[in-house]
XYZ file of C-alpha atoms in Angstrom:
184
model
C 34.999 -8.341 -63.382
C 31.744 -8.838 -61.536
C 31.262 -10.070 -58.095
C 28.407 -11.562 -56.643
C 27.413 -12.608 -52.646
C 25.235 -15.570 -52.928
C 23.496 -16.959 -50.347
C 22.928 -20.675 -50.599
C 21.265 -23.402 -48.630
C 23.572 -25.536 -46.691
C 23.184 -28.778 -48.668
C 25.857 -30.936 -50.180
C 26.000 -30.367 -54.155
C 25.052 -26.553 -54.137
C 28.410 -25.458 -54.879
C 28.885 -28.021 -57.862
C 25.029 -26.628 -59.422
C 25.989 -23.050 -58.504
C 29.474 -23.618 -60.835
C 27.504 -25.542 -63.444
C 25.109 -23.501 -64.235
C 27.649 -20.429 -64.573
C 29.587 -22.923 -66.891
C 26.869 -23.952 -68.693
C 26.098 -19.961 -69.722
C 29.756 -19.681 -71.019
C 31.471 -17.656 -68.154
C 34.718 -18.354 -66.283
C 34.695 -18.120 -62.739
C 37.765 -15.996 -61.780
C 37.668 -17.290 -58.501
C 34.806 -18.413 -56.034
C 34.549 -18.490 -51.662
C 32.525 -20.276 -49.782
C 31.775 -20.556 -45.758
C 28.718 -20.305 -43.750
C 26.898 -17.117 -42.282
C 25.905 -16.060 -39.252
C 22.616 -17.689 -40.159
C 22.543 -21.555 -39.361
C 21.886 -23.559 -42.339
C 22.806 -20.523 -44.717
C 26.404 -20.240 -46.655
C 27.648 -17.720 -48.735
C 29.427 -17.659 -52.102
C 31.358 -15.070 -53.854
C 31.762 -15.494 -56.892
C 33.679 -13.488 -59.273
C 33.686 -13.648 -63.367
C 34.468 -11.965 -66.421
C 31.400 -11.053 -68.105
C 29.655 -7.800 -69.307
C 26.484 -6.080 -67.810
C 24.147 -8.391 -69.916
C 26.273 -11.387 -68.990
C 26.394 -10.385 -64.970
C 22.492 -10.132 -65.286
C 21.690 -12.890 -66.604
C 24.150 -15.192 -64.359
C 22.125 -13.220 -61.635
C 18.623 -14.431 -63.258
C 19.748 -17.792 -63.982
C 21.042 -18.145 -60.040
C 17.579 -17.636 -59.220
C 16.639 -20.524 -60.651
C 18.382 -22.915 -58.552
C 16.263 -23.704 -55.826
C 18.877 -23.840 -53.083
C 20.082 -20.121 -53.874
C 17.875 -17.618 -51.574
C 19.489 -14.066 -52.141
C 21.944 -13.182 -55.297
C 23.596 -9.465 -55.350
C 26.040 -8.259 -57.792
C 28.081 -5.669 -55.578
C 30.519 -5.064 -58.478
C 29.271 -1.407 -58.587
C 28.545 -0.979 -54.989
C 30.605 0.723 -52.247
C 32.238 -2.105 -51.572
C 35.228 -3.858 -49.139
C 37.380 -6.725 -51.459
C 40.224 -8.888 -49.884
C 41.810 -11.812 -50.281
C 43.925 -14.206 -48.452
C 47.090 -16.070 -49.644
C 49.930 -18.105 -47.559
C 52.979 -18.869 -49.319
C 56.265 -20.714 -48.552
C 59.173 -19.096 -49.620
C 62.204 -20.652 -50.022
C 65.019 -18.562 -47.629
C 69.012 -18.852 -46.925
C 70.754 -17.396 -44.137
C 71.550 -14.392 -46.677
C 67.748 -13.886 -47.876
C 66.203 -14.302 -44.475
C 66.296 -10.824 -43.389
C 65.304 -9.165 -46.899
C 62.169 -11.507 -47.027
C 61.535 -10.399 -43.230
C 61.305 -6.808 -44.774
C 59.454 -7.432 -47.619
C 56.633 -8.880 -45.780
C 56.940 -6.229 -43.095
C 56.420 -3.422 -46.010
C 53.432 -5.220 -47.028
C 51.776 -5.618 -43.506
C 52.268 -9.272 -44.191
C 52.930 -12.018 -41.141
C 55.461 -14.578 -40.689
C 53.514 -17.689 -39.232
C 56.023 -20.069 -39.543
C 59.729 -20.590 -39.948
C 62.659 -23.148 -40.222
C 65.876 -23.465 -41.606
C 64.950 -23.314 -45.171
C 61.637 -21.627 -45.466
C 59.263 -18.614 -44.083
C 55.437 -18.846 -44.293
C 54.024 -15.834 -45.116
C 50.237 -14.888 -44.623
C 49.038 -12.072 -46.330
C 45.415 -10.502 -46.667
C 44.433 -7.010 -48.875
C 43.045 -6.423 -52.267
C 44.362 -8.558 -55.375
C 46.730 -5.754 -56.200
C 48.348 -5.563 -52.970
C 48.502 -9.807 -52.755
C 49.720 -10.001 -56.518
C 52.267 -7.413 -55.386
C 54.292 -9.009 -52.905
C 53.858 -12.685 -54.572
C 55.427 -10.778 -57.563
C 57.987 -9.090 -55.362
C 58.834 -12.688 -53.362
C 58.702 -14.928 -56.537
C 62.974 -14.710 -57.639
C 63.313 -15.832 -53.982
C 61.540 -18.677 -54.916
C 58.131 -19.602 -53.716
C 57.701 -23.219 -53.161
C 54.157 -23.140 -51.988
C 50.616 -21.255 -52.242
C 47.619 -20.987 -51.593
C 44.530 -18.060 -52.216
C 41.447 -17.716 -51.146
C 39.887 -15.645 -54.199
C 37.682 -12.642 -53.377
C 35.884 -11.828 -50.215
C 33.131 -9.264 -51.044
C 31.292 -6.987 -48.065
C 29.294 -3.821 -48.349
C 30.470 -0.875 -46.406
C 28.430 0.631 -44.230
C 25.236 -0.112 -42.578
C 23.932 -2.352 -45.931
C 24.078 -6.246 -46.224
C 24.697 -7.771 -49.383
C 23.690 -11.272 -48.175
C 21.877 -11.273 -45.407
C 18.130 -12.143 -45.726
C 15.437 -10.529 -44.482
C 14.548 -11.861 -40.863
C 10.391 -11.896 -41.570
C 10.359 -14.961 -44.012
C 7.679 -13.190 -45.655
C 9.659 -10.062 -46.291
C 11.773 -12.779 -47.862
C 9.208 -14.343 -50.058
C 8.273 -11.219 -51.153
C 11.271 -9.797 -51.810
C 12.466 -13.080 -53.846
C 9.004 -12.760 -55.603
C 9.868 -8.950 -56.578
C 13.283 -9.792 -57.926
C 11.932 -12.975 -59.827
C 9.753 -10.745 -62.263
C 13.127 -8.788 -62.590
C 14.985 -11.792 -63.101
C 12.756 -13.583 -65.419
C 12.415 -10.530 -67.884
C 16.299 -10.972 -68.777
């Protein structure tokens, strides 16, 4: 699985071009977050899909290509903070209530709502730990969900995304990584 932070121009359409082109190449897109940056006018993507080194290169050349897309960074390999977000409804009785209370409390889930026949659970950690308690909840019967897909930020003092503030550092940095891009 590869994971890239792209930072797009704010325009309506980017997303769909950003998802065709990876389509168009033969790739899968696992799962794929958008919001904006700090930056006005700027919004990042993460995108993650199944592909091999040649494949994740060449998505990352292609990207370049689209003329909304300013930065591209595969931080697959990089040290590296991943989490994702999911809220479910599960279905409770008065005799499941208090094992579904636990449940989520082992998992350093929250309860943000209930009623009579339901909790809503939010939960936020890497796949693994998110897969694990939906797999854990699921005989209880989960009537609802929804997931985010995965969040991507470089630990540390690095930026994955974040342009550099001289726009000419940022022309020439773009110009340096399109003779990479175009060799692939």
């Amino acid at each position: 699985m590869n994971t890239f932070v792209v930072l797009v121009e704010d325009h309506p359409g980017v997303l769909t071009r950003v998802s065709g082109l990876i389509r168009r190449r033969g790739f899968n897109i696992d799962s794929i977050t958008v919001g904006h940056t700090e930056t006005a006018g700027v919004s990042r993507m993460t995108i993650a899909v199944e592909a091999d080194e040649f494949g994740a290169r060449r998505i990352e050349a292609n990207l370049y290509k689209l003329i909304e897309v300013l930065r591209v960074d595969n931080v697959t390999r990089r040290p590296s903070i991943f989490r994702e977000l999911c809220i479910l409804k599960v279905k409770t009785t008065p005799e499941t209530r208090a094992q579904i209370f636990q449940l989520a409390s082992v998992y350093r889930a929250r309860i943000i709502d209930v009623s009579p026949e339901s909790l809503v659970i939010e939960i936020t950690g890497n796949e693994d730990k998110v897969q694990s308690l939906i797999d854990v909840l699921d005989p209880y019967g989960i009537v609802e969900m929804a997931r985010t897909g995965r969040l991507a930020m470089l630990r540390g003092t690095g930026t994955a995304s974040k342009p550099p503030e001289d726009e000419q550092d940022f022309g020439a940095a773009k110009a340096e990584e399109d003779l990479i891009s175009h060799s692939v």
